[in-house]
């Protein structure tokens, strides 16, 4: 992890084009979002296709606080994260309490995102409705000023910010080693986990809340970077799906899965969009969808599972049993 | 005089209109092996589910070492020192055997590394140390049963509730499993639900018999084997005259 | 006024029910969530649109083309995408993601081929209404409602009275037992999936004269169809009908009383509550999965 972070820090000093920097920012953004999504949906196996709800809550909270009270987005994102946690509790508690699993949980998550979506449109006096909201531009005067307002004229500072977010996200996930094991056990068999002394609801709710908090903070970053949000882009199904996709393609329930997925998918989509998007709108997403379906069919556990599959094949060929105890998922 | 460690008093449980457990009372003494037998549908597994909190009881009380445990959730009951196995073994299929055991060690370990240090020891007890890297989904019936027992042991319980650990095993495998259970008895109290009479009569210190959710007999294995009500429950109402 | 709202609500509900019947069938029997459901609807609507504008084929007649075509598409999609995922670890999650990806593919295919324009056709029913005891009924929607009732009756007959229907019900209740009884589960799955897709194709045909067609029209109907399926109960066709009617009524009333967005929020909240307290739906009898 440290080496990877170092490499990415070195990348910062490379003379890259604006487009390349943009791709890097987006990639890290989705790596971070996927890491947040992964905590609840990958490790605990509760597939949410409505995580955009929490992104939107985070984004709108910090944006509203900034435009009405000039509150720095740094505090705004904490506030947004907390509101997202509250929203998550409203849905997570009854979901886990009533034992909503499998497709039922997924449908509930989609419904929550839809509700947030419609409420954002309905509250047009505050949120601008489906026309969306722009981030009030503050002219860059001093570095301190830019930092406080989390607004920069170039892409480079955003790169550093999202690199930091992503690192913290990975670190948080990594530090939760015990919880990760519990969540995996709960995913595999809830009753068996409970019988072994694992509190199912407590661990699920912890995972759900941290997950919501993380993607809500990502929402604030989205606002600051794109300077414009609307309900369709930030509470819509596509964003929810994208968070899930980077994690699933990379390998959900593994520490680096979402990051691997993001580094593979996002540059690919963006380059496809650049080269094909102008001539034939939709072609890049069409190819993206096909890639996804093929990946799910042939590599359902994601790219992170490849080494394991290769090792298993090798072990079968060699006929040598490995007696080494597993060192856990890392 | 044996020391009472678990007291089940007048517990009832019904599902819909069906009375699955009807006013059942019994004690478990420290260090004994208590066998629970009964025909299919007698409510044996239900009793386990009630003791370990998977279902709430409708009435009655369950007391473990002077503490009421009815109403507690399964994980809390496990923390107090009562662990059960499941009739249909429940390995975590996507985790390796070592991780299966690790997960079971974790709740009572102060640090993850402490739990990890314990894994090998547990694997050896249930003879799965050569299978540490195999996935839970890829085990044979015997290995599944062993893993199920291993996971329960990893929680370091005082009372171990074993639900049909012999089902599906070959006679030789059963003998191994019986040896293992006898070994465990040295440090633990064991309650065992079992279909295989040879096993239960052999290893139990005491036996209680359930039929239609009620306790119909309690005693030493020898007494149970000669008990008319038990024979009747197993062989049907007409059997009494011939017996 | 009140009667008018109820009547429009019922007609809308009938259409929703028709849209959700195919989803219900697939969800109830194969136990998979087809997130591309609405996008198949969209494809059928485009099909109808072009059959009318290019070939001059009346929308109601194009059923004869769309329905069999969608049976074939259904078989193909099942063989290529769904079947490889069945019976493996995490089937539920993977089929959800695969069908979401499929939906993505279909939406963008439509965008590539036909741009994001809103399209509508005018038939001799467009704009017409029937007046019945002072209540105005949109002609297109009335016919859609009639078709919906006919489909429901036919489906009920097939499921309850024919041998294939019995097999489908057996598979839906217990796959293993059905296999033991010599039922070819794979065949039933293929049949169910193909038929479910064809039914949503039919719904697309019926909708085209009264709704706009655009690449993401499926998303709107998708949510609605899921709400109705869960509301009415999995595998319960009466439930789907009742669920459709309830949602139609809610939308109709809330549309008049409050705003369109609040109507949606209200439907979704009811959906969540039903999911929590009664996941088997109002009419469903199967236990929690």
PDB file of C-alpha atoms in Angstrom, chain B residues 10-235:
ATOM      1  CA  UNK B  10     -40.990 -25.182  32.052  1.00  0.00           C
ATOM      2  CA  UNK B  11     -40.072 -23.789  28.663  1.00  0.00           C
ATOM      3  CA  UNK B  12     -42.735 -23.627  25.959  1.00  0.00           C
ATOM      4  CA  UNK B  13     -42.522 -22.625  22.336  1.00  0.00           C
ATOM      5  CA  UNK B  14     -45.100 -22.779  19.593  1.00  0.00           C
ATOM      6  CA  UNK B  15     -44.854 -22.028  15.891  1.00  0.00           C
ATOM      7  CA  UNK B  16     -48.168 -20.963  14.494  1.00  0.00           C
ATOM      8  CA  UNK B  17     -50.512 -23.336  16.282  1.00  0.00           C
ATOM      9  CA  UNK B  18     -47.960 -26.104  16.649  1.00  0.00           C
ATOM     10  CA  UNK B  19     -46.532 -26.637  20.116  1.00  0.00           C
ATOM     11  CA  UNK B  20     -42.895 -27.514  19.377  1.00  0.00           C
ATOM     12  CA  UNK B  21     -41.738 -27.454  22.982  1.00  0.00           C
ATOM     13  CA  UNK B  22     -44.288 -28.094  25.685  1.00  0.00           C
ATOM     14  CA  UNK B  23     -43.380 -27.409  29.301  1.00  0.00           C
ATOM     15  CA  UNK B  24     -39.940 -28.996  29.171  1.00  0.00           C
ATOM     16  CA  UNK B  25     -37.677 -28.879  32.247  1.00  0.00           C
ATOM     17  CA  UNK B  26     -34.279 -30.407  32.838  1.00  0.00           C
ATOM     18  CA  UNK B  27     -30.907 -29.638  34.378  1.00  0.00           C
ATOM     19  CA  UNK B  28     -27.445 -29.970  32.975  1.00  0.00           C
ATOM     20  CA  UNK B  29     -24.736 -30.863  35.466  1.00  0.00           C
ATOM     21  CA  UNK B  30     -21.185 -29.672  35.245  1.00  0.00           C
ATOM     22  CA  UNK B  31     -18.843 -32.072  33.461  1.00  0.00           C
ATOM     23  CA  UNK B  32     -21.456 -34.544  32.281  1.00  0.00           C
ATOM     24  CA  UNK B  33     -22.563 -35.680  28.865  1.00  0.00           C
ATOM     25  CA  UNK B  34     -26.321 -35.312  28.654  1.00  0.00           C
ATOM     26  CA  UNK B  35     -27.980 -37.072  25.743  1.00  0.00           C
ATOM     27  CA  UNK B  36     -31.258 -35.860  24.256  1.00  0.00           C
ATOM     28  CA  UNK B  37     -33.131 -38.368  22.131  1.00  0.00           C
ATOM     29  CA  UNK B  38     -36.561 -38.615  20.605  1.00  0.00           C
ATOM     30  CA  UNK B  39     -38.302 -39.489  17.355  1.00  0.00           C
ATOM     31  CA  UNK B  40     -38.227 -37.164  14.352  1.00  0.00           C
ATOM     32  CA  UNK B  41     -40.011 -33.919  15.086  1.00  0.00           C
ATOM     33  CA  UNK B  42     -39.848 -34.442  18.847  1.00  0.00           C
ATOM     34  CA  UNK B  43     -38.417 -30.951  19.289  1.00  0.00           C
ATOM     35  CA  UNK B  44     -34.787 -31.765  20.040  1.00  0.00           C
ATOM     36  CA  UNK B  45     -33.250 -29.162  17.772  1.00  0.00           C
ATOM     37  CA  UNK B  46     -35.853 -26.654  18.906  1.00  0.00           C
ATOM     38  CA  UNK B  47     -34.607 -27.024  22.469  1.00  0.00           C
ATOM     39  CA  UNK B  48     -31.104 -26.148  21.252  1.00  0.00           C
ATOM     40  CA  UNK B  49     -32.450 -23.188  19.340  1.00  0.00           C
ATOM     41  CA  UNK B  50     -34.234 -21.986  22.481  1.00  0.00           C
ATOM     42  CA  UNK B  51     -31.231 -22.406  24.777  1.00  0.00           C
ATOM     43  CA  UNK B  52     -28.925 -20.553  22.384  1.00  0.00           C
ATOM     44  CA  UNK B  53     -31.409 -17.757  21.761  1.00  0.00           C
ATOM     45  CA  UNK B  54     -32.118 -18.394  18.077  1.00  0.00           C
ATOM     46  CA  UNK B  55     -35.808 -18.433  18.973  1.00  0.00           C
ATOM     47  CA  UNK B  56     -37.287 -16.583  21.931  1.00  0.00           C
ATOM     48  CA  UNK B  57     -39.139 -18.823  24.395  1.00  0.00           C
ATOM     49  CA  UNK B  58     -42.863 -18.208  24.928  1.00  0.00           C
ATOM     50  CA  UNK B  59     -42.732 -18.980  28.652  1.00  0.00           C
ATOM     51  CA  UNK B  60     -40.513 -20.595  31.250  1.00  0.00           C
ATOM     52  CA  UNK B  61     -36.923 -19.782  32.118  1.00  0.00           C
ATOM     53  CA  UNK B  62     -33.395 -20.778  31.182  1.00  0.00           C
ATOM     54  CA  UNK B  63     -30.766 -20.157  33.839  1.00  0.00           C
ATOM     55  CA  UNK B  64     -27.043 -20.509  33.339  1.00  0.00           C
ATOM     56  CA  UNK B  65     -24.923 -20.230  36.492  1.00  0.00           C
ATOM     57  CA  UNK B  66     -27.573 -18.198  38.374  1.00  0.00           C
ATOM     58  CA  UNK B  67     -28.092 -15.876  35.384  1.00  0.00           C
ATOM     59  CA  UNK B  68     -31.258 -15.812  33.298  1.00  0.00           C
ATOM     60  CA  UNK B  69     -30.210 -16.191  29.664  1.00  0.00           C
ATOM     61  CA  UNK B  70     -33.611 -16.435  27.989  1.00  0.00           C
ATOM     62  CA  UNK B  71     -34.175 -13.283  25.942  1.00  0.00           C
ATOM     63  CA  UNK B  72     -30.482 -12.856  25.163  1.00  0.00           C
ATOM     64  CA  UNK B  73     -29.263 -12.967  21.567  1.00  0.00           C
ATOM     65  CA  UNK B  74     -27.193 -15.946  20.312  1.00  0.00           C
ATOM     66  CA  UNK B  75     -23.935 -13.987  20.277  1.00  0.00           C
ATOM     67  CA  UNK B  76     -24.370 -12.902  23.928  1.00  0.00           C
ATOM     68  CA  UNK B  77     -25.131 -16.457  24.988  1.00  0.00           C
ATOM     69  CA  UNK B  78     -22.034 -17.631  23.180  1.00  0.00           C
ATOM     70  CA  UNK B  79     -19.994 -15.037  25.047  1.00  0.00           C
ATOM     71  CA  UNK B  80     -21.310 -16.382  28.342  1.00  0.00           C
ATOM     72  CA  UNK B  81     -19.965 -19.821  27.473  1.00  0.00           C
ATOM     73  CA  UNK B  82     -22.623 -21.822  25.636  1.00  0.00           C
ATOM     74  CA  UNK B  83     -21.934 -22.763  22.016  1.00  0.00           C
ATOM     75  CA  UNK B  84     -23.890 -25.003  19.705  1.00  0.00           C
ATOM     76  CA  UNK B  85     -23.270 -26.843  16.461  1.00  0.00           C
ATOM     77  CA  UNK B  86     -25.898 -27.051  13.752  1.00  0.00           C
ATOM     78  CA  UNK B  87     -27.612 -30.227  12.627  1.00  0.00           C
ATOM     79  CA  UNK B  88     -26.794 -29.322   9.046  1.00  0.00           C
ATOM     80  CA  UNK B  89     -23.185 -28.194   9.361  1.00  0.00           C
ATOM     81  CA  UNK B  90     -22.754 -24.529   8.529  1.00  0.00           C
ATOM     82  CA  UNK B  91     -19.209 -23.919   7.342  1.00  0.00           C
ATOM     83  CA  UNK B  92     -18.470 -20.459   5.903  1.00  0.00           C
ATOM     84  CA  UNK B  93     -18.173 -21.781   2.350  1.00  0.00           C
ATOM     85  CA  UNK B  94     -16.173 -18.909   0.874  1.00  0.00           C
ATOM     86  CA  UNK B  95     -13.560 -18.856   3.637  1.00  0.00           C
ATOM     87  CA  UNK B  96     -10.675 -21.257   4.088  1.00  0.00           C
ATOM     88  CA  UNK B  97     -10.797 -23.744   6.956  1.00  0.00           C
ATOM     89  CA  UNK B  98      -8.161 -21.739   8.809  1.00  0.00           C
ATOM     90  CA  UNK B  99     -10.240 -18.568   8.414  1.00  0.00           C
ATOM     91  CA  UNK B 100     -13.376 -20.439   9.488  1.00  0.00           C
ATOM     92  CA  UNK B 101     -11.658 -21.285  12.742  1.00  0.00           C
ATOM     93  CA  UNK B 102     -10.073 -17.839  13.017  1.00  0.00           C
ATOM     94  CA  UNK B 103     -13.479 -16.187  12.819  1.00  0.00           C
ATOM     95  CA  UNK B 104     -14.664 -18.436  15.631  1.00  0.00           C
ATOM     96  CA  UNK B 105     -11.632 -17.578  17.774  1.00  0.00           C
ATOM     97  CA  UNK B 106     -11.948 -13.824  17.236  1.00  0.00           C
ATOM     98  CA  UNK B 107     -14.931 -12.828  19.415  1.00  0.00           C
ATOM     99  CA  UNK B 108     -13.148 -13.949  22.561  1.00  0.00           C
ATOM    100  CA  UNK B 109      -9.653 -12.860  21.547  1.00  0.00           C
ATOM    101  CA  UNK B 110      -8.258  -9.515  22.686  1.00  0.00           C
ATOM    102  CA  UNK B 111      -6.227  -9.109  19.520  1.00  0.00           C
ATOM    103  CA  UNK B 112      -6.481 -10.603  16.036  1.00  0.00           C
ATOM    104  CA  UNK B 113      -2.974 -11.999  16.414  1.00  0.00           C
ATOM    105  CA  UNK B 114      -4.051 -13.861  19.591  1.00  0.00           C
ATOM    106  CA  UNK B 115      -6.848 -15.514  17.648  1.00  0.00           C
ATOM    107  CA  UNK B 116      -4.518 -16.383  14.809  1.00  0.00           C
ATOM    108  CA  UNK B 117      -2.142 -18.078  17.235  1.00  0.00           C
ATOM    109  CA  UNK B 118      -4.966 -20.320  18.436  1.00  0.00           C
ATOM    110  CA  UNK B 119      -6.061 -21.549  15.012  1.00  0.00           C
ATOM    111  CA  UNK B 120      -3.474 -24.309  14.572  1.00  0.00           C
ATOM    112  CA  UNK B 121      -4.207 -25.764  17.973  1.00  0.00           C
ATOM    113  CA  UNK B 122      -7.934 -26.054  17.206  1.00  0.00           C
ATOM    114  CA  UNK B 123      -7.253 -27.465  13.754  1.00  0.00           C
ATOM    115  CA  UNK B 124      -5.144 -30.219  15.312  1.00  0.00           C
ATOM    116  CA  UNK B 125      -7.853 -31.162  17.820  1.00  0.00           C
ATOM    117  CA  UNK B 126     -10.350 -31.790  15.009  1.00  0.00           C
ATOM    118  CA  UNK B 127      -7.683 -33.245  12.661  1.00  0.00           C
ATOM    119  CA  UNK B 128      -8.116 -30.613   9.980  1.00  0.00           C
ATOM    120  CA  UNK B 129      -4.579 -29.193  10.170  1.00  0.00           C
ATOM    121  CA  UNK B 130      -3.739 -30.574   6.729  1.00  0.00           C
ATOM    122  CA  UNK B 131      -6.789 -28.877   5.217  1.00  0.00           C
ATOM    123  CA  UNK B 132      -6.129 -25.349   6.488  1.00  0.00           C
ATOM    124  CA  UNK B 133      -6.145 -23.749   3.036  1.00  0.00           C
ATOM    125  CA  UNK B 134      -9.146 -25.605   1.638  1.00  0.00           C
ATOM    126  CA  UNK B 135     -12.363 -23.633   1.204  1.00  0.00           C
ATOM    127  CA  UNK B 136     -15.284 -24.435   3.495  1.00  0.00           C
ATOM    128  CA  UNK B 137     -17.354 -25.307   0.431  1.00  0.00           C
ATOM    129  CA  UNK B 138     -14.968 -28.092  -0.605  1.00  0.00           C
ATOM    130  CA  UNK B 139     -15.178 -30.420   2.407  1.00  0.00           C
ATOM    131  CA  UNK B 140     -16.449 -33.980   2.769  1.00  0.00           C
ATOM    132  CA  UNK B 141     -19.284 -34.736   5.179  1.00  0.00           C
ATOM    133  CA  UNK B 142     -16.898 -35.894   7.878  1.00  0.00           C
ATOM    134  CA  UNK B 143     -14.715 -32.834   7.459  1.00  0.00           C
ATOM    135  CA  UNK B 144     -17.735 -30.570   7.630  1.00  0.00           C
ATOM    136  CA  UNK B 145     -18.787 -32.176  10.901  1.00  0.00           C
ATOM    137  CA  UNK B 146     -15.255 -31.811  12.230  1.00  0.00           C
ATOM    138  CA  UNK B 147     -15.090 -28.184  11.176  1.00  0.00           C
ATOM    139  CA  UNK B 148     -18.458 -27.552  12.807  1.00  0.00           C
ATOM    140  CA  UNK B 149     -17.102 -28.995  16.040  1.00  0.00           C
ATOM    141  CA  UNK B 150     -13.825 -27.117  15.625  1.00  0.00           C
ATOM    142  CA  UNK B 151     -15.606 -23.791  15.245  1.00  0.00           C
ATOM    143  CA  UNK B 152     -17.660 -24.450  18.365  1.00  0.00           C
ATOM    144  CA  UNK B 153     -14.519 -25.417  20.304  1.00  0.00           C
ATOM    145  CA  UNK B 154     -12.722 -22.312  19.110  1.00  0.00           C
ATOM    146  CA  UNK B 155     -15.187 -20.191  21.085  1.00  0.00           C
ATOM    147  CA  UNK B 156     -13.911 -21.996  24.188  1.00  0.00           C
ATOM    148  CA  UNK B 157     -17.330 -22.833  25.617  1.00  0.00           C
ATOM    149  CA  UNK B 158     -18.137 -24.279  29.008  1.00  0.00           C
ATOM    150  CA  UNK B 159     -21.194 -25.997  27.639  1.00  0.00           C
ATOM    151  CA  UNK B 160     -21.078 -27.514  24.187  1.00  0.00           C
ATOM    152  CA  UNK B 161     -24.381 -28.320  22.495  1.00  0.00           C
ATOM    153  CA  UNK B 162     -23.852 -30.898  19.748  1.00  0.00           C
ATOM    154  CA  UNK B 163     -26.679 -31.356  17.265  1.00  0.00           C
ATOM    155  CA  UNK B 164     -26.437 -34.693  15.434  1.00  0.00           C
ATOM    156  CA  UNK B 165     -22.710 -34.680  14.847  1.00  0.00           C
ATOM    157  CA  UNK B 166     -22.814 -38.347  13.797  1.00  0.00           C
ATOM    158  CA  UNK B 167     -25.339 -38.135  10.991  1.00  0.00           C
ATOM    159  CA  UNK B 168     -23.880 -39.251   7.690  1.00  0.00           C
ATOM    160  CA  UNK B 169     -20.717 -40.719   9.214  1.00  0.00           C
ATOM    161  CA  UNK B 170     -19.438 -44.247   8.656  1.00  0.00           C
ATOM    162  CA  UNK B 171     -19.127 -46.553  11.727  1.00  0.00           C
ATOM    163  CA  UNK B 172     -15.352 -46.102  11.942  1.00  0.00           C
ATOM    164  CA  UNK B 173     -15.735 -42.319  11.696  1.00  0.00           C
ATOM    165  CA  UNK B 174     -18.336 -42.445  14.434  1.00  0.00           C
ATOM    166  CA  UNK B 175     -15.906 -44.207  16.728  1.00  0.00           C
ATOM    167  CA  UNK B 176     -13.317 -41.501  16.105  1.00  0.00           C
ATOM    168  CA  UNK B 177     -15.879 -38.803  16.790  1.00  0.00           C
ATOM    169  CA  UNK B 178     -16.928 -40.552  20.024  1.00  0.00           C
ATOM    170  CA  UNK B 179     -13.330 -40.688  21.188  1.00  0.00           C
ATOM    171  CA  UNK B 180     -13.047 -36.991  20.462  1.00  0.00           C
ATOM    172  CA  UNK B 181     -16.193 -36.181  22.440  1.00  0.00           C
ATOM    173  CA  UNK B 182     -15.003 -38.260  25.402  1.00  0.00           C
ATOM    174  CA  UNK B 183     -11.740 -36.354  25.294  1.00  0.00           C
ATOM    175  CA  UNK B 184     -13.632 -33.059  25.317  1.00  0.00           C
ATOM    176  CA  UNK B 185     -15.644 -34.174  28.319  1.00  0.00           C
ATOM    177  CA  UNK B 186     -12.560 -33.802  30.462  1.00  0.00           C
ATOM    178  CA  UNK B 187     -12.835 -30.023  30.260  1.00  0.00           C
ATOM    179  CA  UNK B 188     -16.361 -29.308  29.123  1.00  0.00           C
ATOM    180  CA  UNK B 189     -19.990 -30.027  29.765  1.00  0.00           C
ATOM    181  CA  UNK B 190     -21.666 -31.548  26.736  1.00  0.00           C
ATOM    182  CA  UNK B 191     -25.285 -31.836  25.679  1.00  0.00           C
ATOM    183  CA  UNK B 192     -25.737 -34.014  22.637  1.00  0.00           C
ATOM    184  CA  UNK B 193     -28.758 -34.560  20.414  1.00  0.00           C
ATOM    185  CA  UNK B 194     -28.353 -37.765  18.498  1.00  0.00           C
ATOM    186  CA  UNK B 195     -30.259 -40.222  16.361  1.00  0.00           C
ATOM    187  CA  UNK B 196     -27.751 -43.025  16.475  1.00  0.00           C
ATOM    188  CA  UNK B 197     -28.683 -45.091  19.545  1.00  0.00           C
ATOM    189  CA  UNK B 198     -25.387 -46.947  19.727  1.00  0.00           C
ATOM    190  CA  UNK B 199     -23.612 -43.633  20.131  1.00  0.00           C
ATOM    191  CA  UNK B 200     -25.939 -42.009  22.600  1.00  0.00           C
ATOM    192  CA  UNK B 201     -26.210 -45.050  24.874  1.00  0.00           C
ATOM    193  CA  UNK B 202     -22.460 -45.367  24.829  1.00  0.00           C
ATOM    194  CA  UNK B 203     -21.290 -41.896  25.672  1.00  0.00           C
ATOM    195  CA  UNK B 204     -24.111 -40.307  27.672  1.00  0.00           C
ATOM    196  CA  UNK B 205     -24.015 -40.094  31.439  1.00  0.00           C
ATOM    197  CA  UNK B 206     -27.720 -39.280  31.527  1.00  0.00           C
ATOM    198  CA  UNK B 207     -30.413 -39.197  28.865  1.00  0.00           C
ATOM    199  CA  UNK B 208     -33.658 -37.291  28.493  1.00  0.00           C
ATOM    200  CA  UNK B 209     -36.282 -38.313  25.983  1.00  0.00           C
ATOM    201  CA  UNK B 210     -38.524 -35.895  24.098  1.00  0.00           C
ATOM    202  CA  UNK B 211     -41.659 -36.775  22.200  1.00  0.00           C
ATOM    203  CA  UNK B 212     -44.092 -34.326  20.608  1.00  0.00           C
ATOM    204  CA  UNK B 213     -42.322 -31.476  22.362  1.00  0.00           C
ATOM    205  CA  UNK B 214     -42.672 -32.996  25.836  1.00  0.00           C
ATOM    206  CA  UNK B 215     -40.155 -34.654  28.070  1.00  0.00           C
ATOM    207  CA  UNK B 216     -41.360 -38.212  28.557  1.00  0.00           C
ATOM    208  CA  UNK B 217     -38.407 -39.748  30.381  1.00  0.00           C
ATOM    209  CA  UNK B 218     -35.133 -38.960  32.094  1.00  0.00           C
ATOM    210  CA  UNK B 219     -32.503 -41.276  33.533  1.00  0.00           C
ATOM    211  CA  UNK B 220     -29.387 -43.342  33.077  1.00  0.00           C
ATOM    212  CA  UNK B 221     -28.887 -44.918  29.635  1.00  0.00           C
ATOM    213  CA  UNK B 222     -29.752 -48.338  31.065  1.00  0.00           C
ATOM    214  CA  UNK B 223     -33.033 -47.077  32.557  1.00  0.00           C
ATOM    215  CA  UNK B 224     -34.000 -45.335  29.326  1.00  0.00           C
ATOM    216  CA  UNK B 225     -33.415 -48.479  27.278  1.00  0.00           C
ATOM    217  CA  UNK B 226     -35.951 -50.291  29.469  1.00  0.00           C
ATOM    218  CA  UNK B 227     -38.468 -47.465  29.795  1.00  0.00           C
ATOM    219  CA  UNK B 228     -41.893 -48.393  28.390  1.00  0.00           C
ATOM    220  CA  UNK B 229     -42.907 -44.856  27.476  1.00  0.00           C
ATOM    221  CA  UNK B 230     -39.735 -44.487  25.433  1.00  0.00           C
ATOM    222  CA  UNK B 231     -40.231 -47.729  23.586  1.00  0.00           C
ATOM    223  CA  UNK B 232     -43.784 -46.684  22.874  1.00  0.00           C
ATOM    224  CA  UNK B 233     -42.702 -43.312  21.535  1.00  0.00           C
ATOM    225  CA  UNK B 234     -40.212 -44.908  19.208  1.00  0.00           C
ATOM    226  CA  UNK B 235     -42.175 -47.938  18.074  1.00  0.00           C
TER     227      UNK B 235
END
